[in-house]
Amino acid sequence: MGNNKKIRVLVVSDSPGHATGYYVVGKGLREAGIEVILGGFQIPPQIVESAVQEDVDFIGYRIMDGAPEILVPRLVELLKERSIRDIQIIVGGIIPPPIVPTLKGIGIEGIFTPGTKISDIVDYVRSHFDAGT
Amino acid sequence: MELIDKMFSGDQIALARLITILENQSQSVPEIMKAIYPHIGNAYLLGITGPPGGGKSTLVDELTSIIRRKGLTVGIVAVDPTSPFSGGALLGDRVRMQKHYLDDGVFIRSMATRGSFGGLTNAAKCVIRLLDAFGKDIIIVETVGVGQTELDIIKAVDTVLVVLVPEAGDTIQTMKAGLMEIADIFVVNKADREGAKQMAGELRTMLNDSQKQTYWQVPVMETQANNGIGIDELYAEIEHHRDVLLQTGNLSVRRRRQRESELAEIVERRIKDKIVERIRKEGKFSVLVKKIADGEIDPYSASNEIFSDKEVLRDCFL
Ligand SMILES: Nc1nc2c(ncn2[C@@H]2O[C@H](COP(=O)(O)OP(=O)(O)O)[C@@H](O)[C@H]2O)c(=O)[nH]1
Ligand SMILES: [Mg+2]
């Protein structure tokens, strides 16, 4: 039977609008053989529950309207509170440059701003996927 | 297995991990199933199928609200197809169920069909068992129903809902025959649309002409899932069906059939795996395969040779 592990990614958004962008990313990941769970608009506590239940490898958090400097650290903190260490966060959308170091400082490496090619996200996901778990 | 103990203590992370193990069809599936099987049979299993876009997930969301108000817990398994080209999938059912994201009485898991041709995969059936053992009161299974492969949902659940919508050009006549036969309850969703009344009427006429069971007349319910209209009535019918199954003894008949097909599938799969393994090895099998390829014998006669050869049989089945 071997290792049939597939990469699973939960994609969520910080606002009810802007659905197309995240749908495009979802489709791109699917075309790369990844299982994408659409989560829609969710606040960090909801994202954690969805990610737990779906047992995903990555959370793709698309931030368009909001405050990444508040939302992303909150998500990181909530995951820590539940002792979840093996779900990685990728951030996409509108991330003002001054915020980038803040996010890197809390361990977020995958930051994709508008104009990113889907293939870059795919490469990132593939190279950071831990097949062991 | 530590994960199993944790799962039984109510740990959702452990539950989700176990689902992943079942989903990956890894070697520990038999061990998990053995450990959980003594704890299954308490949940009521509700299947929802029908063409994509019909409002199944929206209905699941609404039904879940009703079930939660009654104080019961819910496990949801939503199966969507894997892309045959890439092997990836876009699983969009959860997004319709946002009301329940923070309710720990509701556990939602999206699954792709992966290697299967669609419908209810073996892995999904294992996950239903797991949610049952975990202690969920009602398990709702959503699958896309368009063709024959999806019809196996009837062998895995207690009540089957078939969801249809009035679409232009879609008539009852063109409906897949199988979908007709598996429904315990028909739902004409998007009843806000033109043609819904007519569709429901046609269905009722057709059902009157072909009643399949003496103890249950299949009802046709009209709903507007996205407006929450008709859902209470639908849920009442689901309860009614369950009560009738219980009172007539047919619930245990169905459950027995579920176990039968479960066992048959497991045995079939194991034998098939062994045969494939043998065929690939040198030996009598590969000799036969070569003969077939060379046109010396047809596959039916070859299979007769296999079945009349005790040694080969022993090699395959033991
Ligand atoms: N007009 C109308 N749209 C509906 C109704 N129920 C669901 N929808 C919409 O139909 C679309 C597909 O619904 P979904 O639940 O995802 O369908 P599924 O693919 O069968 O699970 C969504 O945009 C829903 O909002 C309904 O009763 N009337
Ligand atoms: Mg759906």
Tab-separated table of C-alpha atoms in Angstrom, chain B residues 2-318:
chain	number	residue	atom	x	y	z
B	2	GLU	CA	-2.370	5.742	21.200
B	3	LEU	CA	-4.377	7.740	18.660
B	4	ILE	CA	-7.352	5.425	19.085
B	5	ASP	CA	-7.381	5.874	22.870
B	6	LYS	CA	-7.181	9.617	22.433
B	7	MET	CA	-9.987	9.549	19.883
B	8	PHE	CA	-12.198	7.633	22.311
B	9	SER	CA	-11.504	10.242	24.952
B	10	GLY	CA	-13.047	12.816	22.604
B	11	ASP	CA	-9.888	14.304	21.087
B	12	GLN	CA	-10.792	15.865	17.739
B	13	ILE	CA	-7.196	16.092	16.589
B	14	ALA	CA	-6.783	12.351	17.099
B	15	LEU	CA	-10.061	11.732	15.272
B	16	ALA	CA	-8.880	13.828	12.321
B	17	ARG	CA	-5.521	12.031	12.236
B	18	LEU	CA	-7.202	8.647	12.213
B	19	ILE	CA	-9.387	9.787	9.343
B	20	THR	CA	-6.246	10.688	7.415
B	21	ILE	CA	-4.815	7.238	8.057
B	22	LEU	CA	-8.030	5.619	6.805
B	23	GLU	CA	-8.106	7.992	3.870
B	24	ASN	CA	-4.572	7.070	2.857
B	25	GLN	CA	-5.581	3.403	3.095
B	26	SER	CA	-2.411	2.770	5.030
B	27	GLN	CA	-1.415	-0.538	6.545
B	28	SER	CA	-2.963	0.220	9.907
B	29	VAL	CA	-6.538	0.345	8.572
B	30	PRO	CA	-7.379	-3.207	9.782
B	31	GLU	CA	-5.999	-2.451	13.240
B	32	ILE	CA	-8.088	0.720	13.525
B	33	MET	CA	-11.239	-0.920	12.225
B	34	LYS	CA	-10.836	-3.803	14.638
B	35	ALA	CA	-10.477	-1.454	17.565
B	36	ILE	CA	-13.484	0.695	16.696
B	37	TYR	CA	-15.913	-1.937	15.452
B	38	PRO	CA	-17.235	-2.908	18.905
B	39	HIS	CA	-18.295	0.717	19.323
B	40	ILE	CA	-20.296	1.235	16.150
B	41	GLY	CA	-23.967	0.973	15.340
B	42	ASN	CA	-25.299	3.763	17.524
B	43	ALA	CA	-25.272	6.503	14.934
B	44	TYR	CA	-28.024	7.015	12.397
B	45	LEU	CA	-26.605	7.218	8.876
B	46	LEU	CA	-28.104	9.664	6.430
B	47	GLY	CA	-26.956	9.782	2.812
B	48	ILE	CA	-27.485	12.756	0.511
B	49	THR	CA	-26.781	12.423	-3.175
B	50	GLY	CA	-27.668	14.081	-6.446
B	51	PRO	CA	-26.094	16.085	-9.259
B	52	PRO	CA	-23.477	18.754	-8.464
B	53	GLY	CA	-24.800	22.206	-7.674
B	54	GLY	CA	-28.191	20.956	-6.557
B	55	GLY	CA	-27.849	22.388	-3.079
B	56	LYS	CA	-26.818	19.237	-1.203
B	57	SER	CA	-24.246	20.944	1.001
B	58	THR	CA	-26.633	23.801	1.722
B	59	LEU	CA	-29.229	21.229	2.780
B	60	VAL	CA	-26.686	19.456	4.992
B	61	ASP	CA	-25.973	22.797	6.644
B	62	GLU	CA	-29.663	23.429	7.319
B	63	LEU	CA	-30.390	19.888	8.492
B	64	THR	CA	-27.412	20.079	10.828
B	65	SER	CA	-28.892	23.174	12.486
B	66	ILE	CA	-32.121	21.306	13.163
B	67	ILE	CA	-30.336	18.250	14.507
B	68	ARG	CA	-28.191	20.398	16.797
B	69	ARG	CA	-31.285	22.151	18.139
B	70	LYS	CA	-32.550	18.737	19.138
B	71	GLY	CA	-29.381	18.304	21.154
B	72	LEU	CA	-27.847	15.631	18.937
B	73	THR	CA	-24.304	15.675	17.559
B	74	VAL	CA	-23.433	15.467	13.885
B	75	GLY	CA	-20.597	14.028	11.818
B	76	ILE	CA	-20.428	15.076	8.180
B	77	VAL	CA	-18.498	13.283	5.447
B	78	ALA	CA	-18.571	15.218	2.190
B	79	VAL	CA	-17.124	13.396	-0.804
B	80	ASP	CA	-16.238	15.213	-4.006
B	81	PRO	CA	-14.503	13.888	-7.105
B	82	THR	CA	-10.767	13.847	-7.619
B	83	SER	CA	-9.630	15.356	-10.897
B	84	PRO	CA	-8.732	12.386	-13.098
B	85	PHE	CA	-6.073	14.454	-14.821
B	86	SER	CA	-4.103	15.885	-11.946
B	87	GLY	CA	-5.103	13.722	-8.997
B	88	GLY	CA	-5.921	16.900	-7.116
B	89	ALA	CA	-9.333	18.040	-5.947
B	90	LEU	CA	-11.260	21.154	-5.079
B	91	LEU	CA	-13.468	20.323	-2.117
B	92	GLY	CA	-16.141	22.978	-1.772
B	93	ASP	CA	-18.698	21.492	0.587
B	94	ARG	CA	-17.423	22.857	3.878
B	95	VAL	CA	-17.777	26.420	2.660
B	96	ARG	CA	-21.578	25.981	2.757
B	97	MET	CA	-21.453	24.852	6.367
B	98	GLN	CA	-19.920	27.906	7.981
B	99	LYS	CA	-22.541	28.194	10.702
B	100	HIS	CA	-21.089	25.145	12.385
B	101	TYR	CA	-17.377	25.888	12.311
B	102	LEU	CA	-17.180	26.707	16.011
B	103	ASP	CA	-19.679	24.121	17.230
B	104	ASP	CA	-17.780	21.203	18.710
B	105	GLY	CA	-20.891	19.048	18.319
B	106	VAL	CA	-20.327	19.123	14.567
B	107	PHE	CA	-17.357	17.492	12.860
B	108	ILE	CA	-17.001	18.106	9.121
B	109	ARG	CA	-14.586	16.238	6.915
B	110	SER	CA	-14.143	16.747	3.174
B	111	MET	CA	-12.855	13.806	1.181
B	112	ALA	CA	-11.809	13.345	-2.419
B	113	THR	CA	-12.638	10.154	-4.293
B	114	ARG	CA	-8.924	9.612	-5.079
B	115	GLY	CA	-8.339	6.286	-6.883
B	116	SER	CA	-12.016	5.375	-6.946
B	117	PHE	CA	-14.286	6.098	-9.853
B	118	GLY	CA	-16.551	8.185	-7.710
B	119	GLY	CA	-19.342	7.745	-5.272
B	120	LEU	CA	-18.750	6.395	-1.841
B	121	THR	CA	-15.193	5.191	-1.593
B	122	ASN	CA	-13.993	2.471	0.692
B	123	ALA	CA	-12.109	5.071	2.693
B	124	ALA	CA	-15.286	7.107	3.163
B	125	LYS	CA	-17.084	4.034	4.474
B	126	CYS	CA	-14.304	3.525	7.015
B	127	VAL	CA	-14.618	7.180	8.053
B	128	ILE	CA	-18.362	6.760	8.612
B	129	ARG	CA	-17.577	3.896	10.989
B	130	LEU	CA	-15.007	5.985	12.784
B	131	LEU	CA	-17.378	8.913	13.337
B	132	ASP	CA	-19.941	6.421	14.599
B	133	ALA	CA	-17.447	4.961	17.070
B	134	PHE	CA	-16.409	8.477	18.098
B	135	GLY	CA	-19.991	8.910	19.274
B	136	LYS	CA	-21.702	11.136	16.732
B	137	ASP	CA	-25.477	10.695	16.885
B	138	ILE	CA	-26.174	11.371	13.243
B	139	ILE	CA	-23.739	10.984	10.375
B	140	ILE	CA	-24.528	12.752	7.134
B	141	VAL	CA	-22.761	11.552	4.024
B	142	GLU	CA	-22.809	13.781	0.963
B	143	THR	CA	-21.794	12.309	-2.391
B	144	VAL	CA	-22.162	13.476	-5.953
B	145	GLY	CA	-24.674	11.242	-7.679
B	146	VAL	CA	-24.680	11.294	-11.438
B	147	GLY	CA	-24.034	7.785	-12.624
B	148	GLN	CA	-23.995	4.154	-11.634
B	149	THR	CA	-20.834	4.305	-9.570
B	150	GLU	CA	-22.489	6.581	-7.062
B	151	LEU	CA	-25.308	4.240	-6.284
B	152	ASP	CA	-23.394	2.326	-3.645
B	153	ILE	CA	-24.444	4.937	-1.105
B	154	ILE	CA	-27.562	2.859	-0.559
B	155	LYS	CA	-25.453	0.005	0.745
B	156	ALA	CA	-23.818	2.218	3.324
B	157	VAL	CA	-26.523	4.363	4.940
B	158	ASP	CA	-29.935	3.998	6.590
B	159	THR	CA	-31.864	6.729	4.768
B	160	VAL	CA	-31.032	7.999	1.271
B	161	LEU	CA	-32.044	11.481	0.148
B	162	VAL	CA	-31.844	12.162	-3.577
B	163	VAL	CA	-31.688	15.886	-4.315
B	164	LEU	CA	-32.832	17.169	-7.694
B	165	VAL	CA	-33.381	20.649	-9.063
B	166	PRO	CA	-35.585	21.973	-11.802
B	167	GLU	CA	-33.112	22.823	-14.533
B	168	ALA	CA	-33.819	23.729	-18.091
B	169	GLY	CA	-33.825	20.628	-20.216
B	170	ASP	CA	-33.726	18.337	-17.219
B	171	THR	CA	-36.732	16.101	-17.146
B	172	ILE	CA	-37.567	13.151	-15.005
B	173	GLN	CA	-37.325	10.967	-18.086
B	174	THR	CA	-33.644	11.737	-18.510
B	175	MET	CA	-32.897	11.104	-14.887
B	176	LYS	CA	-30.513	8.290	-14.243
B	177	ALA	CA	-32.585	5.209	-13.562
B	178	GLY	CA	-30.422	4.301	-10.604
B	179	LEU	CA	-31.070	7.527	-8.728
B	180	MET	CA	-34.766	6.790	-9.003
B	181	GLU	CA	-34.388	3.449	-7.323
B	182	ILE	CA	-32.188	4.378	-4.414
B	183	ALA	CA	-34.205	7.276	-2.998
B	184	ASP	CA	-36.018	6.870	0.290
B	185	ILE	CA	-36.940	10.533	0.093
B	186	PHE	CA	-36.831	12.800	-2.935
B	187	VAL	CA	-35.954	16.432	-2.474
B	188	VAL	CA	-36.776	18.927	-5.188
B	189	ASN	CA	-34.518	21.761	-4.088
B	190	LYS	CA	-34.456	25.288	-5.508
B	191	ALA	CA	-38.224	25.233	-5.264
B	192	ASP	CA	-38.043	29.001	-5.776
B	193	ARG	CA	-37.345	28.267	-9.408
B	194	GLU	CA	-39.785	27.821	-12.167
B	195	GLY	CA	-40.629	24.225	-12.918
B	196	ALA	CA	-40.179	22.943	-9.383
B	197	LYS	CA	-43.849	22.211	-8.785
B	198	GLN	CA	-44.060	20.447	-12.107
B	199	MET	CA	-40.978	18.367	-11.413
B	200	ALA	CA	-42.284	17.349	-8.001
B	201	GLY	CA	-45.621	16.442	-9.585
B	202	GLU	CA	-43.988	14.282	-12.252
B	203	LEU	CA	-41.924	12.535	-9.621
B	204	ARG	CA	-44.986	11.775	-7.517
B	205	THR	CA	-46.820	10.333	-10.489
B	206	MET	CA	-43.869	8.190	-11.375
B	207	LEU	CA	-43.460	6.992	-7.800
B	208	ASN	CA	-47.126	6.094	-7.547
B	209	ASP	CA	-46.691	3.889	-10.577
B	210	SER	CA	-43.713	2.095	-9.163
B	211	GLN	CA	-43.876	1.691	-5.438
B	212	LYS	CA	-40.863	-0.342	-4.422
B	213	GLN	CA	-41.664	-1.212	-0.840
B	214	THR	CA	-44.866	-2.039	0.950
B	215	TYR	CA	-43.838	-0.347	4.167
B	216	TRP	CA	-42.712	2.983	2.736
B	217	GLN	CA	-44.104	5.316	0.122
B	218	VAL	CA	-41.262	7.535	-1.108
B	219	PRO	CA	-42.230	11.174	-0.458
B	220	VAL	CA	-41.258	14.127	-2.626
B	221	MET	CA	-40.288	17.184	-0.597
B	222	GLU	CA	-39.893	20.689	-1.978
B	223	THR	CA	-37.201	22.839	-0.379
B	224	GLN	CA	-35.375	26.122	-0.736
B	225	ALA	CA	-32.202	25.244	1.079
B	226	ASN	CA	-30.603	28.671	0.852
B	227	ASN	CA	-33.709	30.267	2.401
B	228	GLY	CA	-34.260	27.554	4.976
B	229	ILE	CA	-37.684	26.788	3.557
B	230	GLY	CA	-39.112	23.276	3.770
B	231	ILE	CA	-36.259	21.955	5.887
B	232	ASP	CA	-38.308	21.243	9.025
B	233	GLU	CA	-40.745	19.241	6.924
B	234	LEU	CA	-37.868	17.399	5.292
B	235	TYR	CA	-36.336	16.563	8.630
B	236	ALA	CA	-39.696	15.311	9.878
B	237	GLU	CA	-39.811	12.922	6.908
B	238	ILE	CA	-36.309	11.682	7.673
B	239	GLU	CA	-37.392	10.923	11.244
B	240	HIS	CA	-40.537	9.314	9.931
B	241	HIS	CA	-38.534	7.047	7.642
B	242	ARG	CA	-36.254	6.076	10.495
B	243	ASP	CA	-39.260	5.285	12.714
B	244	VAL	CA	-40.857	3.162	10.007
B	245	LEU	CA	-37.594	1.274	9.443
B	246	LEU	CA	-37.382	0.631	13.176
B	247	GLN	CA	-40.997	-0.398	13.620
B	248	THR	CA	-41.021	-2.759	10.656
B	249	GLY	CA	-37.692	-4.328	11.511
B	250	ASN	CA	-36.220	-3.039	8.298
B	251	LEU	CA	-33.491	-1.045	9.970
B	252	SER	CA	-31.808	-4.243	11.057
B	253	VAL	CA	-32.308	-5.673	7.563
B	254	ARG	CA	-30.546	-2.637	6.099
B	255	ARG	CA	-27.774	-2.737	8.650
B	256	ARG	CA	-27.257	-6.412	7.917
B	257	ARG	CA	-26.958	-5.610	4.209
B	258	GLN	CA	-24.461	-2.876	5.015
B	259	ARG	CA	-22.323	-5.423	6.864
B	260	GLU	CA	-22.733	-7.964	4.066
B	261	SER	CA	-21.529	-5.624	1.367
B	262	GLU	CA	-18.769	-4.356	3.620
B	263	LEU	CA	-17.450	-7.885	4.133
B	264	ALA	CA	-17.890	-8.820	0.479
B	265	GLU	CA	-15.946	-5.749	-0.592
B	266	ILE	CA	-13.074	-6.386	1.786
B	267	VAL	CA	-12.763	-10.014	0.696
B	268	GLU	CA	-13.076	-9.055	-2.953
B	269	ARG	CA	-10.378	-6.443	-2.635
B	270	ARG	CA	-7.978	-8.808	-0.911
B	271	ILE	CA	-8.482	-11.546	-3.457
B	272	LYS	CA	-8.121	-9.080	-6.277
B	273	ASP	CA	-4.875	-7.735	-4.831
B	274	LYS	CA	-3.552	-11.284	-4.542
B	275	ILE	CA	-4.557	-12.173	-8.072
B	276	VAL	CA	-2.926	-9.073	-9.470
B	277	GLU	CA	0.180	-9.922	-7.487
B	278	ARG	CA	0.168	-13.517	-8.834
B	279	ILE	CA	-0.453	-12.426	-12.400
B	280	ARG	CA	2.576	-10.192	-12.270
B	281	LYS	CA	4.736	-13.031	-10.943
B	282	GLU	CA	5.878	-15.977	-13.014
B	283	GLY	CA	3.733	-19.088	-12.753
B	284	LYS	CA	0.499	-20.583	-13.999
B	285	PHE	CA	-1.198	-17.227	-14.041
B	286	SER	CA	1.354	-15.561	-16.219
B	287	VAL	CA	1.310	-18.543	-18.576
B	288	LEU	CA	-2.439	-18.032	-18.981
B	289	VAL	CA	-2.032	-14.312	-19.498
B	290	LYS	CA	0.474	-15.017	-22.236
B	291	LYS	CA	-1.928	-17.487	-23.870
B	292	ILE	CA	-4.679	-14.865	-23.832
B	293	ALA	CA	-2.344	-12.295	-25.287
B	294	ASP	CA	-1.301	-14.707	-28.014
B	295	GLY	CA	-4.916	-15.409	-28.869
B	296	GLU	CA	-4.658	-19.080	-27.890
B	297	ILE	CA	-7.401	-18.846	-25.319
B	298	ASP	CA	-10.101	-16.358	-24.311
B	299	PRO	CA	-10.210	-14.871	-20.790
B	300	TYR	CA	-13.416	-16.708	-19.848
B	301	SER	CA	-11.973	-20.108	-20.624
B	302	ALA	CA	-8.792	-19.074	-18.868
B	303	SER	CA	-10.769	-18.204	-15.756
B	304	ASN	CA	-12.392	-21.649	-15.916
B	305	GLU	CA	-8.939	-23.190	-15.914
B	306	ILE	CA	-8.058	-21.184	-12.856
B	307	PHE	CA	-11.183	-22.223	-11.018
B	308	SER	CA	-10.634	-25.884	-11.808
B	309	ASP	CA	-7.016	-25.854	-10.697
B	310	LYS	CA	-6.898	-26.461	-6.947
B	311	GLU	CA	-3.277	-25.523	-6.663
B	312	VAL	CA	-3.772	-22.135	-8.274
B	313	LEU	CA	-6.847	-21.516	-6.171
B	314	ARG	CA	-5.004	-22.311	-2.988
B	315	ASP	CA	-2.204	-20.051	-4.061
B	316	CYS	CA	-4.630	-17.184	-4.649
B	317	PHE	CA	-7.075	-17.481	-1.857
B	318	LEU	CA	-4.997	-18.762	1.032
